[in-house]
Structure formats: C-alpha cells, structure tokens
PDB file of C-alpha atoms in Angstrom:
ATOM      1  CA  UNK A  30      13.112 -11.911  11.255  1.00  0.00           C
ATOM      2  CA  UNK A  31      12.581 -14.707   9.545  1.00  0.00           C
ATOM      3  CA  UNK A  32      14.689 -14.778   6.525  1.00  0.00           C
ATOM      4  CA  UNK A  33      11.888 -16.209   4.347  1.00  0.00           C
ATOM      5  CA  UNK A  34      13.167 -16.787   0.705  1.00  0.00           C
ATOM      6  CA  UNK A  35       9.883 -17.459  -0.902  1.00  0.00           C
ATOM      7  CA  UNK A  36       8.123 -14.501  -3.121  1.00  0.00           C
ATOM      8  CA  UNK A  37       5.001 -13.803  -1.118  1.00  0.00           C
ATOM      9  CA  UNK A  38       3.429 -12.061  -4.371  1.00  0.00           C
ATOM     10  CA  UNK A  39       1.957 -14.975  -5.626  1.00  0.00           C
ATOM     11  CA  UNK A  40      -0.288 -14.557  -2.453  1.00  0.00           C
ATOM     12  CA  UNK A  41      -3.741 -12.339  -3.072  1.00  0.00           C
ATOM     13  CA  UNK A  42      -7.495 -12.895  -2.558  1.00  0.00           C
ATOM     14  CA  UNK A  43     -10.605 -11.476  -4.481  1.00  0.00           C
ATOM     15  CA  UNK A  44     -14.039 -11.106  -3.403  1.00  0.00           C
ATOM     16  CA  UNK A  45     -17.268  -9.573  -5.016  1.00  0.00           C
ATOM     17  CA  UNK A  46     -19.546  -7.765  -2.850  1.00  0.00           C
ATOM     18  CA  UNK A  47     -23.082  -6.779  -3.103  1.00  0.00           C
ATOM     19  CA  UNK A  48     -24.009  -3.792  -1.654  1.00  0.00           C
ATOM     20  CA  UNK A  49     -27.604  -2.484  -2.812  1.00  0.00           C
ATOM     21  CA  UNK A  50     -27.775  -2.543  -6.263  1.00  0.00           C
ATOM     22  CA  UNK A  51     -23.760  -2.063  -7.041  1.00  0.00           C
ATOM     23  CA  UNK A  52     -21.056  -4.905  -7.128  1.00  0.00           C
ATOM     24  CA  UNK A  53     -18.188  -3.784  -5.704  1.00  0.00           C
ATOM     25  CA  UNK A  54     -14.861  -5.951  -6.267  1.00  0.00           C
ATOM     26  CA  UNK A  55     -12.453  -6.426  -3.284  1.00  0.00           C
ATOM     27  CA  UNK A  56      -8.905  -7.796  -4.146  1.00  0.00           C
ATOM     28  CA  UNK A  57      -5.866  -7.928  -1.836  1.00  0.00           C
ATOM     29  CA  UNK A  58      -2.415  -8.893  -3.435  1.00  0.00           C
ATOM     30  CA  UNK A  59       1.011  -8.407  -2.080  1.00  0.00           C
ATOM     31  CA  UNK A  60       3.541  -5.865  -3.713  1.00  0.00           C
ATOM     32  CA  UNK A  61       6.965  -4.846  -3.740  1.00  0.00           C
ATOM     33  CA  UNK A  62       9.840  -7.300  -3.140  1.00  0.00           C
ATOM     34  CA  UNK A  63      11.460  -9.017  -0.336  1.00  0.00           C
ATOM     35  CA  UNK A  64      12.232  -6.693   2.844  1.00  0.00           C
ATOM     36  CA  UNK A  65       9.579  -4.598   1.667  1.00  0.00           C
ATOM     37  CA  UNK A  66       6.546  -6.497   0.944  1.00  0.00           C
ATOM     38  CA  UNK A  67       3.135  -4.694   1.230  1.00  0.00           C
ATOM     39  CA  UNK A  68      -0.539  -5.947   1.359  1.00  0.00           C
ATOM     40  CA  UNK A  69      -2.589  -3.524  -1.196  1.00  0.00           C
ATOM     41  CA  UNK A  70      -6.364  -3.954  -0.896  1.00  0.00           C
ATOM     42  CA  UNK A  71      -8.448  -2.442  -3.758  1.00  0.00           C
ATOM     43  CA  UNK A  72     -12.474  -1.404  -3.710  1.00  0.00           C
ATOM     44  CA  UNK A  73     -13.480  -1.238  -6.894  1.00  0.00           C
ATOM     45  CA  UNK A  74     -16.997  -0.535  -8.535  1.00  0.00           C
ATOM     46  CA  UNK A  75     -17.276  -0.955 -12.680  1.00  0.00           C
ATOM     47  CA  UNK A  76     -13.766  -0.736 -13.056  1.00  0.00           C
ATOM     48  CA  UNK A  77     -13.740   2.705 -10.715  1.00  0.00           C
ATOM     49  CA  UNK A  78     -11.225   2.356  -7.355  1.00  0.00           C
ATOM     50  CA  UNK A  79     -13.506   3.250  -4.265  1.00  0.00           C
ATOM     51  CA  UNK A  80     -11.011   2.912  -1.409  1.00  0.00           C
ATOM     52  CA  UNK A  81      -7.189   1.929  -1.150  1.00  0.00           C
ATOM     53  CA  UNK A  82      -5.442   0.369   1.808  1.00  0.00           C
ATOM     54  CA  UNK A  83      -1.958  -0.839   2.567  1.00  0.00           C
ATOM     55  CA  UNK A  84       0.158  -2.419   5.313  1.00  0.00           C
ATOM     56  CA  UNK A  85       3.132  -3.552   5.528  1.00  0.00           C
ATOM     57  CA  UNK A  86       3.747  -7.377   5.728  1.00  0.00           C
ATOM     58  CA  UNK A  87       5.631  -8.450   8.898  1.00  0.00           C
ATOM     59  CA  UNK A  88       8.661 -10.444   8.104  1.00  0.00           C
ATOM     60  CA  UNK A  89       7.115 -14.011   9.161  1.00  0.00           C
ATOM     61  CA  UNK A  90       7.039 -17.092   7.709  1.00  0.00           C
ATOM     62  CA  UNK A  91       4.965 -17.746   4.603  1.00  0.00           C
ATOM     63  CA  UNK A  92       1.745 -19.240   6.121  1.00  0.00           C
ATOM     64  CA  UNK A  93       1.528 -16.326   8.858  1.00  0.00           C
ATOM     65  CA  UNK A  94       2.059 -13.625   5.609  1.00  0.00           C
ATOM     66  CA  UNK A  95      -0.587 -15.619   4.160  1.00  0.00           C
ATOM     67  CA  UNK A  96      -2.862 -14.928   7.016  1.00  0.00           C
ATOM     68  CA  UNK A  97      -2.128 -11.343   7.786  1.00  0.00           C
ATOM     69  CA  UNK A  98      -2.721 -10.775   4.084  1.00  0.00           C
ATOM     70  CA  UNK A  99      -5.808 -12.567   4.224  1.00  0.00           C
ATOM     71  CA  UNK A 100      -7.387 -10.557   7.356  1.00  0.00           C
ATOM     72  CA  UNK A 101      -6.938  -7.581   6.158  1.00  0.00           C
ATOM     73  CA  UNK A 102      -8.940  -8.766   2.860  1.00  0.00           C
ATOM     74  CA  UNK A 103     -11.728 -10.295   5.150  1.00  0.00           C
ATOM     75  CA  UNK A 104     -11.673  -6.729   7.279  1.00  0.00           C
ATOM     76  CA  UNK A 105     -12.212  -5.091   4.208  1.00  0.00           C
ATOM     77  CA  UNK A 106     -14.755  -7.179   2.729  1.00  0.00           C
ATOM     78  CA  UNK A 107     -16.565  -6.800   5.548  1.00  0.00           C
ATOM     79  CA  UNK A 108     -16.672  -3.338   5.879  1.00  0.00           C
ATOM     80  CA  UNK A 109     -17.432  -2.854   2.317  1.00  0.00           C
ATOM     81  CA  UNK A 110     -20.609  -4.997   3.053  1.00  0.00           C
ATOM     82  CA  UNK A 111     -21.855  -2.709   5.920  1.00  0.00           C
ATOM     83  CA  UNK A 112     -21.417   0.313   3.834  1.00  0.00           C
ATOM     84  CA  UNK A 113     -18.476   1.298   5.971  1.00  0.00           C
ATOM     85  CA  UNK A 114     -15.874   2.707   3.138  1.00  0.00           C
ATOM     86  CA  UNK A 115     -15.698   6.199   3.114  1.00  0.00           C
ATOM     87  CA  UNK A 116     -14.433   6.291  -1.014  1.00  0.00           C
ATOM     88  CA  UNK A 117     -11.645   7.990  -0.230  1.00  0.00           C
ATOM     89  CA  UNK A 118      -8.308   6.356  -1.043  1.00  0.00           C
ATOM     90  CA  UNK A 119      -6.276   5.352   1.871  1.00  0.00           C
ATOM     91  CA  UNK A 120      -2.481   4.256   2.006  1.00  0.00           C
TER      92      UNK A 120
END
C-alpha cells in the first residue's frame, strides 16, 4: 500500500467519439473515497448511458492511479470506436 493522502477524484478524462452518424461521449472519473476508490467509465449517446464499467483503483501512488484510470478510458474509447460495446451496462 501506499498510503497516498491525495483525493484521486479530481482525476477523470472525456472523449467524444464518432461512430457512423452518432456521437457517443466517453468519460472516466474516479469515485468513492480513499481505500475505496473506483474508476467509473460512462458511454453515453444524447444524454442516454450506452455501457457502464468499473474497476477498482489499486492503492498506488498518484501518477500510477492516474494512469490506470486513464487506460481504462483509452480501452474504452477504443472499443467504442470499433463498434465493440454491447449497450448493456456493466459494473
């Protein structure tokens, strides 16, 4: 463990994705508090969730949260532009 003391919710990452003729909007942010901190990923399309995915952040320092939260937003994003969400919430 790494007994981090700073609030990893100020962490998060949004990303607009064309797929056809639909914009979906992916945005990852971090919930929940310290001990318990989870990476939330949301598909949206006009305001309508698509697909839902969470993990739990590993108790790291900061800069290695920031990067686990930020690949599983670039994971996400990705899949969302190959069509690969299935629309059905996940957590």
């Amino acid at each position: 463990m790494s007994g981090r003391s700073v609030d990893l919710r100020t962490i998060g990452f949004n990303t607009d994705v064309a797929l056809g003729s639909a914009t979906l909007h992916v945005q990852t942010e971090v919930v929940g508090g310290p001990g318990s901190y989870m990476a939330r990923t949301m598909v949206t399309e006009s305001g309508r969730v698509r697909h839902v995915e969470k993990s739990i952040v590993p108790d790291v320092e900061p800069s290695r949260a920031e990067a686990f939260v930020s690949a599983q937003h670039q994971q996400i994003v990705e899949r969302s532009r190959k069509g690969q969400l299935d629309g059905q919430n996940r957590s």
